[in-house]
Tab-separated table of C-alpha atoms in Angstrom:
chain	number	residue	atom	x	y	z
K	200	UNK	CA	17.891	4.690	-2.757
K	201	UNK	CA	19.625	6.122	-0.034
K	202	UNK	CA	23.529	6.197	-0.071
K	203	UNK	CA	25.488	3.975	2.988
K	204	UNK	CA	25.890	7.255	4.617
K	205	UNK	CA	22.206	7.774	4.349
K	206	UNK	CA	20.863	4.864	5.145
K	207	UNK	CA	20.430	3.712	8.950
K	208	UNK	CA	21.383	0.370	10.009
K	209	UNK	CA	19.194	-2.105	9.816
K	210	UNK	CA	21.162	-4.126	13.129
K	211	UNK	CA	20.256	-1.139	15.110
K	212	UNK	CA	17.323	-1.294	17.314
K	213	UNK	CA	16.286	2.153	16.694
K	214	UNK	CA	16.902	1.908	12.989
K	215	UNK	CA	13.131	1.411	12.603
K	216	UNK	CA	12.379	5.085	13.675
K	217	UNK	CA	15.367	6.553	12.390
K	218	UNK	CA	13.803	5.413	9.036
K	219	UNK	CA	10.784	6.509	9.201
K	220	UNK	CA	11.454	9.616	9.911
K	221	UNK	CA	14.292	9.992	7.164
K	222	UNK	CA	12.086	8.912	4.843
K	223	UNK	CA	9.062	10.838	6.118
K	224	UNK	CA	11.213	14.407	5.586
K	225	UNK	CA	12.718	13.043	1.821
K	226	UNK	CA	8.543	12.395	0.430
K	227	UNK	CA	6.750	15.415	2.494
K	228	UNK	CA	9.492	17.693	0.677
K	229	UNK	CA	8.420	16.520	-2.450
K	230	UNK	CA	6.500	19.129	-4.757
K	231	UNK	CA	2.976	19.092	-5.852
K	232	UNK	CA	4.018	19.022	-9.139
K	233	UNK	CA	6.152	16.482	-8.406
K	234	UNK	CA	3.409	14.145	-6.346
K	235	UNK	CA	1.322	14.506	-9.300
K	236	UNK	CA	3.655	13.242	-11.356
K	237	UNK	CA	4.664	10.268	-9.793
K	238	UNK	CA	1.111	9.508	-9.595
K	239	UNK	CA	0.274	9.123	-13.097
K	240	UNK	CA	3.545	7.780	-13.548
K	241	UNK	CA	2.681	4.789	-10.752
K	242	UNK	CA	-1.048	4.116	-12.956
K	243	UNK	CA	0.660	3.349	-15.432
K	244	UNK	CA	3.097	1.095	-14.502
K	245	UNK	CA	0.371	-0.752	-12.477
K	246	UNK	CA	-2.255	-0.857	-15.294
K	247	UNK	CA	-0.094	-2.723	-17.450
K	248	UNK	CA	0.015	-5.832	-14.716
K	249	UNK	CA	-2.590	-8.700	-15.636
K	250	UNK	CA	-2.886	-9.104	-12.016
K	251	UNK	CA	-4.665	-5.584	-11.865
K	252	UNK	CA	-6.408	-6.059	-15.114
K	253	UNK	CA	-7.977	-9.494	-13.889
K	254	UNK	CA	-9.008	-8.094	-10.265
K	255	UNK	CA	-12.664	-6.875	-9.561
K	256	UNK	CA	-12.091	-5.766	-5.954
K	257	UNK	CA	-9.059	-3.537	-5.333
K	258	UNK	CA	-8.214	-2.005	-2.258
K	259	UNK	CA	-6.185	1.390	-2.582
K	260	UNK	CA	-5.095	3.981	0.130
K	261	UNK	CA	-5.845	7.628	0.981
K	262	UNK	CA	-1.906	9.407	0.635
K	263	UNK	CA	-1.185	11.145	3.342
K	264	UNK	CA	2.288	13.311	3.933
K	265	UNK	CA	3.461	12.730	0.556
K	266	UNK	CA	3.099	8.843	0.182
K	267	UNK	CA	2.334	8.055	-3.859
K	268	UNK	CA	-1.412	8.217	-4.634
K	269	UNK	CA	-3.159	5.490	-5.770
K	270	UNK	CA	-6.432	6.657	-6.883
K	271	UNK	CA	-5.971	7.579	-10.121
K	272	UNK	CA	-6.599	4.354	-11.451
K	273	UNK	CA	-9.813	4.658	-10.258
K	274	UNK	CA	-10.591	7.245	-13.375
K	275	UNK	CA	-8.655	5.623	-16.073
K	276	UNK	CA	-10.784	3.588	-18.251
K	277	UNK	CA	-9.527	0.059	-17.932
K	278	UNK	CA	-11.040	0.651	-14.386
K	279	UNK	CA	-14.242	1.017	-15.288
K	280	UNK	CA	-16.000	-2.371	-14.396
K	281	UNK	CA	-13.605	-2.588	-11.078
K	282	UNK	CA	-14.906	-1.963	-7.802
K	283	UNK	CA	-12.178	0.150	-5.163
K	284	UNK	CA	-11.902	0.166	-1.241
K	285	UNK	CA	-10.519	1.813	1.494
K	286	UNK	CA	-9.206	0.809	4.430
K	287	UNK	CA	-11.201	1.859	7.581
K	288	UNK	CA	-10.655	1.318	11.486
K	289	UNK	CA	-13.631	0.250	12.415
K	290	UNK	CA	-14.572	1.173	16.254
K	291	UNK	CA	-12.334	3.165	18.686
K	292	UNK	CA	-10.058	0.547	19.219
K	293	UNK	CA	-9.856	-1.338	15.733
K	294	UNK	CA	-6.429	-3.186	15.304
K	295	UNK	CA	-7.658	-4.621	12.331
K	296	UNK	CA	-8.177	-3.029	8.714
K	297	UNK	CA	-11.796	-3.419	7.352
K	298	UNK	CA	-12.525	-1.724	3.699
K	299	UNK	CA	-14.953	0.378	2.790
K	300	UNK	CA	-16.418	0.691	-0.896
K	301	UNK	CA	-15.130	4.047	-2.001
K	302	UNK	CA	-15.891	5.833	-5.574
K	303	UNK	CA	-15.826	9.881	-6.889
K	304	UNK	CA	-18.959	10.588	-4.655
K	305	UNK	CA	-18.031	8.599	-1.328
K	306	UNK	CA	-19.280	9.985	1.723
K	307	UNK	CA	-15.597	10.776	3.983
K	308	UNK	CA	-14.923	11.286	7.307
K	309	UNK	CA	-11.373	11.491	8.913
K	310	UNK	CA	-10.813	8.855	11.063
K	311	UNK	CA	-8.755	8.608	14.645
K	312	UNK	CA	-5.147	9.699	12.812
K	313	UNK	CA	-6.790	12.153	10.450
K	314	UNK	CA	-7.128	10.192	7.228
K	315	UNK	CA	-10.508	10.150	5.399
K	316	UNK	CA	-12.143	6.923	5.123
K	317	UNK	CA	-15.561	6.227	3.339
K	318	UNK	CA	-18.561	6.469	5.774
K	319	UNK	CA	-20.807	3.142	5.451
K	320	UNK	CA	-22.831	0.680	6.940
K	321	UNK	CA	-20.525	-1.684	8.703
K	322	UNK	CA	-22.451	-4.692	6.922
K	323	UNK	CA	-20.627	-3.310	3.446
K	324	UNK	CA	-17.097	-3.562	5.477
K	325	UNK	CA	-15.137	-6.567	3.978
K	326	UNK	CA	-12.122	-8.383	4.377
K	327	UNK	CA	-8.788	-8.796	3.029
K	328	UNK	CA	-10.000	-11.783	1.997
K	329	UNK	CA	-12.828	-10.384	0.342
K	330	UNK	CA	-10.419	-8.483	-1.540
K	331	UNK	CA	-8.335	-10.234	-5.168
K	332	UNK	CA	-6.193	-6.754	-5.020
K	333	UNK	CA	-4.663	-4.733	-2.299
K	334	UNK	CA	-2.701	-2.364	-2.878
K	335	UNK	CA	-0.610	-1.232	0.521
K	336	UNK	CA	2.248	2.219	1.006
K	337	UNK	CA	5.136	2.054	2.314
K	338	UNK	CA	7.736	3.891	3.629
K	339	UNK	CA	10.664	1.467	2.559
K	340	UNK	CA	11.237	-1.612	0.913
K	341	UNK	CA	13.871	-4.365	-0.694
K	342	UNK	CA	14.297	-6.357	-3.372
K	343	UNK	CA	13.125	-9.503	-1.119
K	344	UNK	CA	9.592	-7.704	-0.852
K	345	UNK	CA	9.448	-6.848	3.099
K	346	UNK	CA	8.003	-3.367	3.517
K	347	UNK	CA	8.758	-1.001	6.361
K	348	UNK	CA	5.144	0.459	7.610
K	349	UNK	CA	4.133	3.855	9.417
K	350	UNK	CA	4.695	1.505	12.843
K	351	UNK	CA	0.768	1.164	13.437
K	352	UNK	CA	1.268	-2.339	12.547
K	353	UNK	CA	-2.315	-2.392	11.216
K	354	UNK	CA	-1.838	-4.078	7.733
K	355	UNK	CA	0.413	-6.511	9.435
K	356	UNK	CA	-2.177	-7.569	11.769
K	357	UNK	CA	-4.675	-7.799	9.348
K	358	UNK	CA	-2.773	-10.239	7.049
K	359	UNK	CA	-0.923	-12.392	9.979
K	360	UNK	CA	-3.804	-14.946	9.878
K	361	UNK	CA	-3.324	-15.351	6.117
K	362	UNK	CA	0.552	-15.501	6.364
K	363	UNK	CA	0.407	-19.480	7.326
K	364	UNK	CA	-1.667	-20.468	3.897
K	365	UNK	CA	0.392	-22.845	1.689
K	366	UNK	CA	-1.620	-21.287	-1.325
K	367	UNK	CA	-2.445	-17.970	-0.756
K	368	UNK	CA	-4.349	-16.130	-3.605
K	369	UNK	CA	-6.558	-13.606	-2.485
K	370	UNK	CA	-5.428	-11.037	-2.229
K	371	UNK	CA	-2.366	-10.172	-4.205
K	372	UNK	CA	-0.368	-8.223	-2.062
K	373	UNK	CA	1.144	-4.999	-4.058
K	374	UNK	CA	3.169	-2.340	-2.181
K	375	UNK	CA	3.696	1.133	-4.104
K	376	UNK	CA	6.081	3.643	-3.418
K	377	UNK	CA	8.519	6.244	-4.565
K	378	UNK	CA	11.398	4.486	-6.087
K	379	UNK	CA	13.954	6.594	-3.686
K	380	UNK	CA	12.281	4.476	-0.752
K	381	UNK	CA	14.272	1.504	-2.211
K	382	UNK	CA	17.062	-0.012	0.398
K	383	UNK	CA	19.151	-3.029	0.037
K	384	UNK	CA	17.528	-4.490	3.260
K	385	UNK	CA	14.885	-2.961	5.574
K	386	UNK	CA	14.772	-3.810	9.459
K	387	UNK	CA	12.175	-7.175	9.389
K	388	UNK	CA	10.211	-9.473	11.977
K	389	UNK	CA	9.537	-12.640	12.234
K	390	UNK	CA	5.573	-11.858	11.212
K	391	UNK	CA	6.262	-9.307	8.461
K	392	UNK	CA	4.446	-10.970	5.287
K	393	UNK	CA	6.213	-10.173	2.230
K	394	UNK	CA	4.775	-8.514	-1.020
K	395	UNK	CA	3.730	-9.993	-3.684
K	396	UNK	CA	4.714	-6.857	-6.217
K	397	UNK	CA	6.127	-4.043	-5.556
K	398	UNK	CA	5.502	-0.970	-7.859
K	399	UNK	CA	6.864	2.651	-8.199
K	400	UNK	CA	6.471	5.279	-10.727
K	401	UNK	CA	9.573	3.788	-12.403
K	402	UNK	CA	8.869	-0.126	-12.636
K	403	UNK	CA	6.827	-2.740	-11.057
K	404	UNK	CA	8.792	-5.588	-9.692
K	405	UNK	CA	7.561	-9.421	-8.787
K	406	UNK	CA	9.723	-10.873	-5.825
K	407	UNK	CA	12.210	-13.158	-7.220
K	408	UNK	CA	11.348	-11.835	-10.793
K	409	UNK	CA	9.443	-9.654	-12.816
K	410	UNK	CA	5.857	-9.546	-13.079
K	411	UNK	CA	3.105	-8.744	-15.541
C-alpha cells in the first residue's frame, strides 16, 4: 500500500493520471518470477470462492504491463467444466466490451491497443449480462470496492446500464490486482460501479464483509 507521501491526493484533479503512472511504474518493475508467483497465489485465492466454484461462464482478461495474471485459473482441475471468455472491442469505434470464447487453442489477434483477443464470429460474442463472473483488472482499489481503471472507460460503459438494477446478480464483479495496489481511497465518479469482490495475491475481500 502507498504511504501518504507516495499516494496522490484524490481531491487533486490530476491525481488520476498521477496515480495511474505511479502504479504502472510499480507494476512494470516486477520481475517475471514475482509475476508468476503472484499469478499462482491469485489463483489459489479465487479457487476458494464459492461464487467461482458455482460460476460456469467466466470472463478473464489478457494481462499487460505487469497486471496480475488470471489465466492460470483456466488450467486448474476445478475449472475443467467452466467456459472462459476474454473481452474484445468490436469494430473500429467500439465503446463497449463484448466477450469472446477463449481456450488454450484460440486463434488470437491484437486489437487497437495491442491486446490479444480471440478471433471469433460476431454471433459468438457475449454481453456482460450473459456471464456469471466477470474478473477485471484494476490500477488501484479501496476497501469500499471502488477501482481505478486504465482510463479508457470500457468496463464502466459496458456495466453502466446495469448499475441501476436493484437486484444485480449477473455477472458478479471480481476485481483483481497486486496487494500493493490497495489505497485508503481512490478517486471516484458518480457513475462508477463498485465491485462485489476484490482478490489479490494475498487475500480476497468482499465489500462490507468476508467473501466465500
